[in-house]
GROMACS .gro file of C-alpha atoms in nm:
model
  459
    1MET     CA    1  10.512   7.693  11.302
    2ASP     CA    2  10.633   8.013  11.467
    3SER     CA    3  10.428   8.326  11.528
    4ILE     CA    4  10.561   8.514  11.224
    5ASP     CA    5  10.458   8.231  10.991
    6ILE     CA    6  10.113   8.234  11.151
    7GLY     CA    7  10.100   8.611  11.095
    8LEU     CA    8  10.185   8.573  10.726
    9TRP     CA    9   9.927   8.297  10.671
   10VAL     CA   10   9.650   8.491  10.846
   11THR     CA   11   9.737   8.813  10.663
   12GLY     CA   12   9.727   8.628  10.333
   13ALA     CA   13   9.388   8.482  10.422
   14MET     CA   14   9.255   8.828  10.508
   15LEU     CA   15   9.369   8.968  10.173
   16VAL     CA   16   9.193   8.679   9.998
   17PHE     CA   17   8.874   8.767  10.189
   18VAL     CA   18   8.901   9.130  10.074
   19LEU     CA   19   8.964   9.034   9.711
   20LEU     CA   20   8.660   8.805   9.723
   21GLY     CA   21   8.447   9.105   9.818
   22VAL     CA   22   8.414   9.060  10.193
   23ARG     CA   23   8.381   9.395  10.370
   24VAL     CA   24   8.707   9.512  10.524
   25ALA     CA   25   8.557   9.528  10.874
   26PHE     CA   26   8.442   9.165  10.865
   27ALA     CA   27   8.750   9.036  10.681
   28ALA     CA   28   8.986   9.197  10.932
   29ALA     CA   29   8.784   9.094  11.238
   30THR     CA   30   8.750   8.735  11.120
   31ALA     CA   31   9.116   8.701  11.026
   32GLY     CA   32   9.228   8.870  11.348
   33PHE     CA   33   9.010   8.651  11.567
   34LEU     CA   34   9.117   8.328  11.396
   35GLY     CA   35   9.478   8.443  11.422
   36LEU     CA   36   9.442   8.504  11.795
   37VAL     CA   37   9.287   8.158  11.839
   38TRP     CA   38   9.576   8.007  11.644
   39ILE     CA   39   9.845   8.195  11.839
   40PHE     CA   40   9.701   8.120  12.186
   41SER     CA   41   9.604   7.762  12.103
   42ALA     CA   42   9.965   7.692  12.010
   43LYS     CA   43  10.073   7.815  12.355
   44LEU     CA   44   9.785   7.718  12.585
   45GLY     CA   45   9.592   7.448  12.404
   46PHE     CA   46   9.274   7.499  12.202
   47ASP     CA   47   9.023   7.529  12.488
   48ARG     CA   48   9.211   7.793  12.688
   49GLY     CA   49   9.345   7.961  12.376
   50PHE     CA   50   8.994   7.998  12.233
   51LEU     CA   51   8.862   8.154  12.555
   52VAL     CA   52   9.151   8.402  12.572
   53ALA     CA   53   9.094   8.499  12.207
   54VAL     CA   54   8.720   8.550  12.265
   55LYS     CA   55   8.781   8.773  12.568
   56MET     CA   56   9.043   8.977  12.387
   57ALA     CA   57   8.835   9.021  12.072
   58GLY     CA   58   8.540   9.126  12.287
   59THR     CA   59   8.722   9.393  12.487
   60ILE     CA   60   8.949   9.546  12.219
   61PRO     CA   61   8.682   9.749  12.032
   62HIS     CA   62   8.546   9.921  12.344
   63SER     CA   63   8.885   9.989  12.501
   64LYS     CA   64   9.019  10.156  12.187
   65VAL     CA   65   8.713  10.324  12.037
   66SER     CA   66   8.622  10.490  12.367
   67SER     CA   67   8.912  10.728  12.298
   68LEU     CA   68   8.799  11.091  12.314
   69ALA     CA   69   8.993  11.172  11.997
   70LEU     CA   70   8.763  10.953  11.787
   71SER     CA   71   8.466  11.173  11.878
   72LEU     CA   72   8.613  11.413  11.623
   73ILE     CA   73   8.500  11.191  11.337
   74PRO     CA   74   8.120  11.231  11.372
   75ALA     CA   75   8.164  11.600  11.457
   76PHE     CA   76   8.360  11.665  11.136
   77ILE     CA   77   8.117  11.463  10.925
   78LEU     CA   78   7.820  11.646  11.078
   79ILE     CA   79   7.977  11.981  10.989
   80GLY     CA   80   7.983  11.881  10.623
   81PHE     CA   81   7.622  11.765  10.603
   82LEU     CA   82   7.493  12.068  10.795
   83ALA     CA   83   7.691  12.299  10.566
   84TYR     CA   84   7.523  12.140  10.265
   85HIS     CA   85   7.173  12.184  10.408
   86ALA     CA   86   7.260  12.540  10.512
   87GLY     CA   87   7.318  12.625  10.146
   88LEU     CA   88   7.683  12.707  10.205
   89THR     CA   89   7.796  12.492   9.914
   90LYS     CA   90   7.598  12.694   9.660
   91ALA     CA   91   7.713  13.020   9.817
   92LEU     CA   92   8.074  12.903   9.814
   93PHE     CA   93   8.059  12.797   9.449
   94GLU     CA   94   7.894  13.126   9.351
   95ALA     CA   95   8.166  13.325   9.530
   96ALA     CA   96   8.442  13.120   9.364
   97LYS     CA   97   8.279  13.166   9.024
   98ARG     CA   98   8.265  13.543   9.064
   99TRP     CA   99   8.623  13.576   9.193
  100VAL     CA  100   8.817  13.333   8.970
  101GLY     CA  101   8.575  13.259   8.686
  102TRP     CA  102   8.754  13.508   8.459
  103LEU     CA  103   9.062  13.284   8.443
  104PRO     CA  104   9.111  13.040   8.153
  105GLY     CA  105   8.898  12.740   8.238
  106GLY     CA  106   8.744  12.958   8.507
  107MET     CA  107   8.454  12.729   8.599
  108GLY     CA  108   8.697  12.442   8.650
  109VAL     CA  109   8.918  12.660   8.870
  110ALA     CA  110   8.611  12.778   9.063
  111THR     CA  111   8.511  12.414   9.119
  112VAL     CA  112   8.856  12.327   9.253
  113PHE     CA  113   8.866  12.620   9.495
  114SER     CA  114   8.505  12.577   9.610
  115THR     CA  115   8.559  12.205   9.678
  116ALA     CA  116   8.873  12.299   9.870
  117GLY     CA  117   8.670  12.549  10.071
  118PHE     CA  118   8.399  12.295  10.143
  119ALA     CA  119   8.670  12.044  10.238
  120ALA     CA  120   8.762  12.286  10.516
  121VAL     CA  121   8.428  12.213  10.684
  122SER     CA  122   8.373  11.856  10.568
  123GLY     CA  123   8.571  11.550  10.666
  124ALA     CA  124   8.430  11.326  10.391
  125SER     CA  125   8.560  11.314  10.032
  126VAL     CA  126   8.259  11.122   9.905
  127ALA     CA  127   8.015  11.378  10.045
  128THR     CA  128   8.214  11.662   9.884
  129SER     CA  129   8.208  11.494   9.543
  130ALA     CA  130   7.836  11.416   9.568
  131VAL     CA  131   7.746  11.773   9.662
  132PHE     CA  132   7.944  11.944   9.387
  133ALA     CA  133   7.836  11.691   9.125
  134ARG     CA  134   7.490  11.840   9.174
  135ILE     CA  135   7.607  12.202   9.173
  136ALA     CA  136   7.913  12.243   8.952
  137VAL     CA  137   7.871  11.984   8.675
  138PRO     CA  138   7.544  12.133   8.533
  139GLU     CA  139   7.701  12.481   8.532
  140MET     CA  140   8.004  12.360   8.337
  141LEU     CA  141   7.795  12.162   8.089
  142LYS     CA  142   7.583  12.470   8.015
  143LEU     CA  143   7.898  12.661   7.922
  144GLY     CA  144   8.019  12.389   7.688
  145TYR     CA  145   8.279  12.210   7.900
  146ASP     CA  146   8.345  11.849   7.811
  147LYS     CA  147   8.141  11.623   8.038
  148ARG     CA  148   8.443  11.405   8.115
  149PHE     CA  149   8.641  11.703   8.239
  150ALA     CA  150   8.344  11.840   8.434
  151ALA     CA  151   8.291  11.511   8.613
  152GLY     CA  152   8.665  11.453   8.660
  153VAL     CA  153   8.737  11.789   8.822
  154VAL     CA  154   8.454  11.734   9.073
  155ALA     CA  155   8.573  11.383   9.161
  156ALA     CA  156   8.933  11.501   9.197
  157GLY     CA  157   8.835  11.814   9.390
  158GLY     CA  158   8.642  11.599   9.635
  159THR     CA  159   8.961  11.419   9.735
  160LEU     CA  160   9.089  11.740   9.898
  161ALA     CA  161   8.859  11.670  10.193
  162SER     CA  162   9.091  11.385  10.293
  163LEU     CA  163   9.379  11.625  10.352
  164ILE     CA  164   9.238  11.966  10.441
  165PRO     CA  165   9.120  11.971  10.805
  166PRO     CA  166   8.880  11.877  10.943
  167SER     CA  167   8.977  11.538  10.803
  168ALA     CA  168   8.840  11.212  10.942
  169ILE     CA  169   9.114  11.007  10.781
  170LEU     CA  170   9.389  11.217  10.943
  171VAL     CA  171   9.223  11.158  11.281
  172ILE     CA  172   9.223  10.783  11.212
  173TYR     CA  173   9.590  10.793  11.116
  174ALA     CA  174   9.675  10.980  11.436
  175ILE     CA  175   9.491  10.723  11.647
  176ILE     CA  176   9.657  10.425  11.476
  177VAL     CA  177  10.014  10.553  11.507
  178GLU     CA  178   9.951  10.725  11.842
  179GLN     CA  179  10.043  11.076  11.728
  180ASP     CA  180   9.897  11.411  11.829
  181VAL     CA  181   9.571  11.474  11.641
  182GLY     CA  182   9.617  11.852  11.645
  183ALA     CA  183   9.963  11.829  11.489
  184LEU     CA  184   9.833  11.605  11.208
  185LEU     CA  185   9.538  11.834  11.138
  186MET     CA  186   9.760  12.142  11.125
  187ALA     CA  187  10.005  11.958  10.899
  188GLY     CA  188   9.728  11.901  10.645
  189PHE     CA  189   9.655  12.271  10.581
  190LEU     CA  190   9.949  12.368  10.360
  191PRO     CA  191   9.967  12.041  10.161
  192GLY     CA  192   9.591  12.064  10.105
  193ALA     CA  193   9.617  12.423   9.984
  194PHE     CA  194   9.918  12.327   9.771
  195SER     CA  195   9.717  12.042   9.612
  196ALA     CA  196   9.433  12.282   9.532
  197LEU     CA  197   9.676  12.526   9.369
  198VAL     CA  198   9.829  12.246   9.161
  199TYR     CA  199   9.480  12.142   9.047
  200GLY     CA  200   9.395  12.502   8.962
  201ALA     CA  201   9.718  12.549   8.766
  202LEU     CA  202   9.648  12.227   8.577
  203VAL     CA  203   9.300  12.347   8.477
  204ILE     CA  204   9.441  12.679   8.354
  205PHE     CA  205   9.712  12.496   8.156
  206MET     CA  206   9.453  12.266   7.997
  207ALA     CA  207   9.233  12.564   7.905
  208MET     CA  208   9.526  12.747   7.743
  209THR     CA  209   9.647  12.449   7.540
  210ARG     CA  210   9.317  12.295   7.425
  211LYS     CA  211   9.077  12.446   7.178
  212ASN     CA  212   8.714  12.494   7.280
  213PHE     CA  213   8.796  12.388   7.633
  214GLY     CA  214   8.534  12.607   7.795
  215PRO     CA  215   8.488  12.985   7.814
  216PRO     CA  216   8.584  13.194   8.117
  217VAL     CA  217   8.307  13.364   8.311
  218ARG     CA  218   8.332  13.740   8.284
  219GLY     CA  219   8.109  14.038   8.355
  220TYR     CA  220   8.103  14.043   8.733
  221THR     CA  221   8.174  14.377   8.894
  222TRP     CA  222   8.380  14.421   9.209
  223LYS     CA  223   8.059  14.505   9.392
  224GLN     CA  224   7.903  14.173   9.286
  225ARG     CA  225   8.215  13.988   9.393
  226PHE     CA  226   8.215  14.139   9.739
  227GLU     CA  227   7.840  14.074   9.769
  228SER     CA  228   7.912  13.700   9.734
  229VAL     CA  229   8.150  13.696  10.031
  230PRO     CA  230   7.898  13.699  10.321
  231GLY     CA  231   7.732  13.378  10.197
  232ALA     CA  232   8.062  13.193  10.218
  233LEU     CA  233   8.175  13.361  10.540
  234PRO     CA  234   8.066  13.077  10.776
  235ILE     CA  235   8.319  12.852  10.602
  236PHE     CA  236   8.600  13.086  10.701
  237VAL     CA  237   8.458  13.119  11.052
  238VAL     CA  238   8.477  12.742  11.102
  239VAL     CA  239   8.830  12.732  10.960
  240GLY     CA  240   8.924  13.012  11.199
  241ILE     CA  241   8.774  12.823  11.494
  242ILE     CA  242   8.976  12.513  11.411
  243MET     CA  243   9.296  12.714  11.363
  244VAL     CA  244   9.255  12.909  11.685
  245CYS     CA  245   9.160  12.604  11.893
  246ILE     CA  246   9.444  12.387  11.768
  247TYR     CA  247   9.720  12.633  11.681
  248GLY     CA  248   9.638  12.891  11.946
  249GLY     CA  249   9.597  12.635  12.223
  250VAL     CA  250   9.254  12.772  12.313
  251GLY     CA  251   9.090  12.430  12.302
  252THR     CA  252   9.130  12.071  12.192
  253PRO     CA  253   9.057  11.940  11.841
  254THR     CA  254   8.745  11.773  11.981
  255GLU     CA  255   8.621  12.107  12.116
  256ALA     CA  256   8.704  12.269  11.782
  257GLY     CA  257   8.492  12.011  11.599
  258ALA     CA  258   8.199  12.051  11.838
  259LEU     CA  259   8.210  12.431  11.821
  260GLY     CA  260   8.239  12.423  11.443
  261ALA     CA  261   7.934  12.196  11.421
  262PHE     CA  262   7.739  12.433  11.647
  263VAL     CA  263   7.827  12.736  11.430
  264ILE     CA  264   7.718  12.557  11.112
  265LEU     CA  265   7.399  12.436  11.286
  266CYS     CA  266   7.308  12.795  11.377
  267MET     CA  267   7.379  12.902  11.018
  268ALA     CA  268   7.165  12.618  10.881
  269ILE     CA  269   6.870  12.719  11.101
  270TYR     CA  270   6.919  13.085  11.005
  271ASN     CA  271   6.914  12.992  10.635
  272GLY     CA  272   6.585  12.808  10.668
  273SER     CA  273   6.680  12.450  10.750
  274ARG     CA  274   6.415  12.279  10.958
  275TRP     CA  275   6.368  11.939  11.118
  276PRO     CA  276   6.358  11.733  10.792
  277GLU     CA  277   6.695  11.876  10.681
  278LEU     CA  278   6.847  11.845  11.028
  279LYS     CA  279   6.718  11.488  11.057
  280ALA     CA  280   6.873  11.403  10.721
  281SER     CA  281   7.207  11.549  10.833
  282LEU     CA  282   7.202  11.351  11.157
  283MET     CA  283   7.104  11.027  10.984
  284GLU     CA  284   7.374  11.059  10.716
  285THR     CA  285   7.630  11.141  10.984
  286ALA     CA  286   7.523  10.838  11.187
  287LYS     CA  287   7.542  10.606  10.886
  288LEU     CA  288   7.887  10.721  10.776
  289SER     CA  289   8.021  10.728  11.133
  290ALA     CA  290   7.889  10.377  11.198
  291MET     CA  291   8.060  10.250  10.884
  292ILE     CA  292   8.392  10.406  10.984
  293PHE     CA  293   8.372  10.280  11.342
  294ALA     CA  294   8.280   9.930  11.224
  295ILE     CA  295   8.595   9.925  11.012
  296ILE     CA  296   8.800  10.048  11.307
  297TRP     CA  297   8.654   9.782  11.538
  298GLY     CA  298   8.731   9.501  11.297
  299VAL     CA  299   9.078   9.619  11.211
  300LEU     CA  300   9.174   9.672  11.577
  301ILE     CA  301   9.121   9.299  11.640
  302TYR     CA  302   9.351   9.223  11.347
  303VAL     CA  303   9.606   9.477  11.472
  304ARG     CA  304   9.613   9.313  11.815
  305PHE     CA  305   9.680   8.979  11.646
  306LEU     CA  306   9.968   9.136  11.450
  307GLY     CA  307  10.123   9.247  11.776
  308PHE     CA  308  10.119   8.892  11.916
  309ALA     CA  309  10.251   8.756  11.586
  310ASP     CA  310  10.540   9.008  11.601
  311LEU     CA  311  10.489   9.081  11.232
  312PRO     CA  312  10.540   9.462  11.245
  313SER     CA  313  10.887   9.438  11.400
  314ALA     CA  314  10.985   9.156  11.165
  315PHE     CA  315  10.877   9.364  10.866
  316SER     CA  316  11.068   9.666  11.001
  317ASP     CA  317  11.385   9.460  11.040
  318TRP     CA  318  11.349   9.328  10.686
  319ILE     CA  319  11.291   9.676  10.539
  320VAL     CA  320  11.595   9.820  10.718
  321SER     CA  321  11.814   9.530  10.604
  322LEU     CA  322  11.748   9.595  10.234
  323GLU     CA  323  12.063   9.700  10.050
  324GLN     CA  324  11.911   9.990   9.860
  325SER     CA  325  11.838  10.357   9.907
  326PRO     CA  326  11.584  10.430  10.183
  327LEU     CA  327  11.416  10.673   9.944
  328LEU     CA  328  11.374  10.397   9.685
  329THR     CA  329  11.223  10.172   9.951
  330LEU     CA  330  10.979  10.449  10.047
  331LEU     CA  331  10.879  10.495   9.684
  332LEU     CA  332  10.819  10.120   9.650
  333ILE     CA  333  10.598  10.132   9.961
  334LEU     CA  334  10.397  10.417   9.808
  335CYS     CA  335  10.365  10.224   9.480
  336ALA     CA  336  10.231   9.930   9.681
  337TYR     CA  337   9.972  10.166   9.831
  338ALA     CA  338   9.873  10.278   9.481
  339VAL     CA  339   9.814   9.917   9.376
  340LEU     CA  340   9.635   9.823   9.699
  341GLY     CA  341   9.412  10.128   9.668
  342MET     CA  342   9.275   9.989   9.342
  343PHE     CA  343   9.098   9.718   9.539
  344MET     CA  344   9.027   9.869   9.883
  345ASP     CA  345   8.871  10.182  10.027
  346ALA     CA  346   9.113  10.438  10.171
  347ILE     CA  347   9.023  10.401  10.539
  348GLY     CA  348   9.036  10.022  10.531
  349MET     CA  349   9.365  10.027  10.342
  350LEU     CA  350   9.535  10.254  10.596
  351LEU     CA  351   9.394  10.072  10.896
  352LEU     CA  352   9.519   9.739  10.768
  353THR     CA  353   9.864   9.846  10.654
  354LEU     CA  354   9.982  10.116  10.894
  355PRO     CA  355  10.042   9.886  11.194
  356VAL     CA  356  10.307   9.712  10.982
  357VAL     CA  357  10.425   9.985  10.744
  358TYR     CA  358  10.451  10.278  10.989
  359PRO     CA  359  10.714  10.118  11.220
  360ALA     CA  360  10.911  10.017  10.910
  361VAL     CA  361  10.918  10.372  10.772
  362ILE     CA  362  11.020  10.515  11.110
  363ALA     CA  363  11.300  10.257  11.133
  364LEU     CA  364  11.402  10.332  10.776
  365ASN     CA  365  11.439  10.699  10.865
  366GLY     CA  366  11.663  10.612  11.161
  367GLY     CA  367  11.418  10.562  11.448
  368ILE     CA  368  11.182  10.782  11.647
  369ASP     CA  369  11.466  10.964  11.826
  370VAL     CA  370  11.679  11.044  11.520
  371THR     CA  371  11.757  11.408  11.437
  372ALA     CA  372  11.691  11.561  11.097
  373ALA     CA  373  12.064  11.585  11.023
  374GLU     CA  374  12.119  11.213  11.087
  375SER     CA  375  11.797  11.085  10.927
  376ALA     CA  376  11.752  10.917  10.590
  377PHE     CA  377  11.472  11.146  10.470
  378GLY     CA  378  11.593  11.476  10.615
  379VAL     CA  379  11.329  11.490  10.889
  380SER     CA  380  11.348  11.408  11.259
  381GLY     CA  381  11.183  11.099  11.402
  382ALA     CA  382  10.884  11.298  11.533
  383GLY     CA  383  10.866  11.491  11.206
  384CYS     CA  384  10.874  11.168  11.004
  385ALA     CA  385  10.560  11.045  11.182
  386ILE     CA  386  10.373  11.358  11.068
  387TRP     CA  387  10.535  11.384  10.724
  388PHE     CA  388  10.467  11.022  10.634
  389GLY     CA  389  10.109  11.060  10.757
  390ILE     CA  390  10.038  11.342  10.512
  391ILE     CA  391  10.204  11.155  10.226
  392VAL     CA  392  10.014  10.834  10.291
  393VAL     CA  393   9.682  11.023  10.322
  394LYS     CA  394   9.762  11.193   9.992
  395MET     CA  395   9.814  10.845   9.848
  396ALA     CA  396   9.472  10.752   9.986
  397GLU     CA  397   9.332  11.056   9.801
  398LEU     CA  398   9.492  10.929   9.483
  399CYS     CA  399   9.318  10.594   9.523
  400LEU     CA  400   8.978  10.767   9.534
  401ILE     CA  401   9.007  10.849   9.160
  402THR     CA  402   9.186  10.538   9.029
  403PRO     CA  403   9.006  10.240   8.875
  404PRO     CA  404   8.854   9.999   8.944
  405ILE     CA  405   8.737  10.102   9.295
  406GLY     CA  406   8.780  10.483   9.277
  407LEU     CA  407   8.487  10.564   9.503
  408ASN     CA  408   8.458  10.934   9.414
  409CYS     CA  409   8.422  10.845   9.046
  410PHE     CA  410   8.135  10.606   9.116
  411VAL     CA  411   7.965  10.869   9.333
  412VAL     CA  412   7.985  11.138   9.062
  413ALA     CA  413   7.861  10.894   8.798
  414GLY     CA  414   7.575  10.797   9.025
  415VAL     CA  415   7.469  11.159   9.076
  416ARG     CA  416   7.512  11.259   8.710
  417PRO     CA  417   7.337  11.006   8.482
  418GLU     CA  418   7.478  11.176   8.173
  419CYS     CA  419   7.829  11.071   8.278
  420THR     CA  420   7.935  10.708   8.280
  421VAL     CA  421   8.193  10.575   8.524
  422GLN     CA  422   8.437  10.548   8.232
  423ASP     CA  423   8.381  10.918   8.153
  424VAL     CA  424   8.465  11.015   8.510
  425PHE     CA  425   8.779  10.800   8.523
  426ARG     CA  426   8.901  10.951   8.195
  427GLY     CA  427   8.829  11.300   8.322
  428CYS     CA  428   9.035  11.227   8.635
  429THR     CA  429   9.347  11.120   8.442
  430PRO     CA  430   9.515  11.466   8.433
  431PHE     CA  431   9.448  11.508   8.804
  432PHE     CA  432   9.609  11.171   8.873
  433VAL     CA  433   9.926  11.309   8.713
  434ALA     CA  434   9.891  11.628   8.921
  435ASP     CA  435   9.863  11.420   9.239
  436VAL     CA  436  10.180  11.227   9.152
  437LEU     CA  437  10.366  11.556   9.108
  438THR     CA  438  10.224  11.684   9.438
  439ILE     CA  439  10.340  11.373   9.624
  440ALA     CA  440  10.685  11.412   9.468
  441ALA     CA  441  10.695  11.773   9.591
  442LEU     CA  442  10.592  11.673   9.944
  443ILE     CA  443  10.868  11.411   9.951
  444ALA     CA  444  11.132  11.647   9.816
  445LEU     CA  445  11.020  11.945  10.026
  446PRO     CA  446  10.904  11.815  10.366
  447GLY     CA  447  10.890  12.174  10.493
  448ILE     CA  448  10.553  12.208  10.314
  449VAL     CA  449  10.418  11.954  10.561
  450LEU     CA  450  10.618  12.037  10.872
  451TRP     CA  451  10.620  12.417  10.883
  452LEU     CA  452  10.289  12.463  11.068
  453PRO     CA  453  10.343  12.171  11.309
  454GLY     CA  454  10.693  12.308  11.369
  455MET     CA  455  10.541  12.637  11.479
  456MET     CA  456  10.345  12.433  11.735
  457GLY     CA  457  10.660  12.263  11.858
  458TYR     CA  458  10.622  11.934  11.669
  459GLY     CA  459  10.863  11.780  11.419
   0.00000   0.00000   0.00000
């Protein structure tokens, strides 16, 4: 049996583990380790092969996770939890309500924009959904909004944290495919804002076409609107820090995350947060960071096995050899992500698939050195790495609101006992359609993704 056959058997076994409910970190690590033993035993004999596999599996996590870029992840997550305890979420929602509440479906629009604003200081979609389920859903229910819509707009709005920087999942993508973290973070700004606008337009359309959808919020004076701005100002300060550090070349993304966390920490203390709140923020950050790093550790062992099995290059050769449109092949890959996302969490899904799928997409476009004019998708090789990253992260967002795993929906249902999981999934259905249209726009108009990175000299 050759190495590619071994790779296929081990990958199949890992997928069986995941479907049986084994955590992605343990499923990937186990499959990767057994695959390494199999590969090296075939070449060196079982005794030597086993020892080589043990040494490799033991050194891979430290050698890869010690990367400075990964320190961004706990920094971004900490920003989000500190912002919550600083009361910035309530201030942000109040400001959005006063400024856009007069629109049809105004409370829904305010929820979308406030979740987008909080996403700009939080790298975790689940945390965003949990926070606004406590704040926005009761407000909408008081005004007569349908509970399914109220829960659905919060769950869908929470997904924006995956795309709008600071985004932990974009950092993970950059590490896996060895691309510049700053370029990926900058590339997420416009698509994230575009997604928020699409959501907002959808809410307005629903309010204008459905009877008794929910009243707009009127009566705020211009003075009251401007009075709400200072409470939300720290959000814009953190966004400005990230933009200046990354786009202006003043500092690294890691320094931007650390400085942003410090600013929010000062604001939290100023707003009355004390040791219990700070301890809670640190503990939640540690728990979520440990979970993410555990997944990364396990998957890196599996990725190393894939390299020895030569499965990524074999898959790339097969994809390129298909006698069909490259665009159709890309769409089929994205459909596969949609199906896979029904059974796996977003981070685990990307970590497991990108080592194989990413080289195939780059080859499908014409290679890493291809120019935009000669490429299959109308983007250069370097641009394709960034463009595909945003699209695949947007697909990961989509999977957060699709059954049966849709994590954001379970979180909202857990926070709001009056809403069942089925209610939340039904409320998310229009936003699923909006996400599909957004992905189609990003594919058809790659400039939405590449304009900001292009200003930095990427793509």
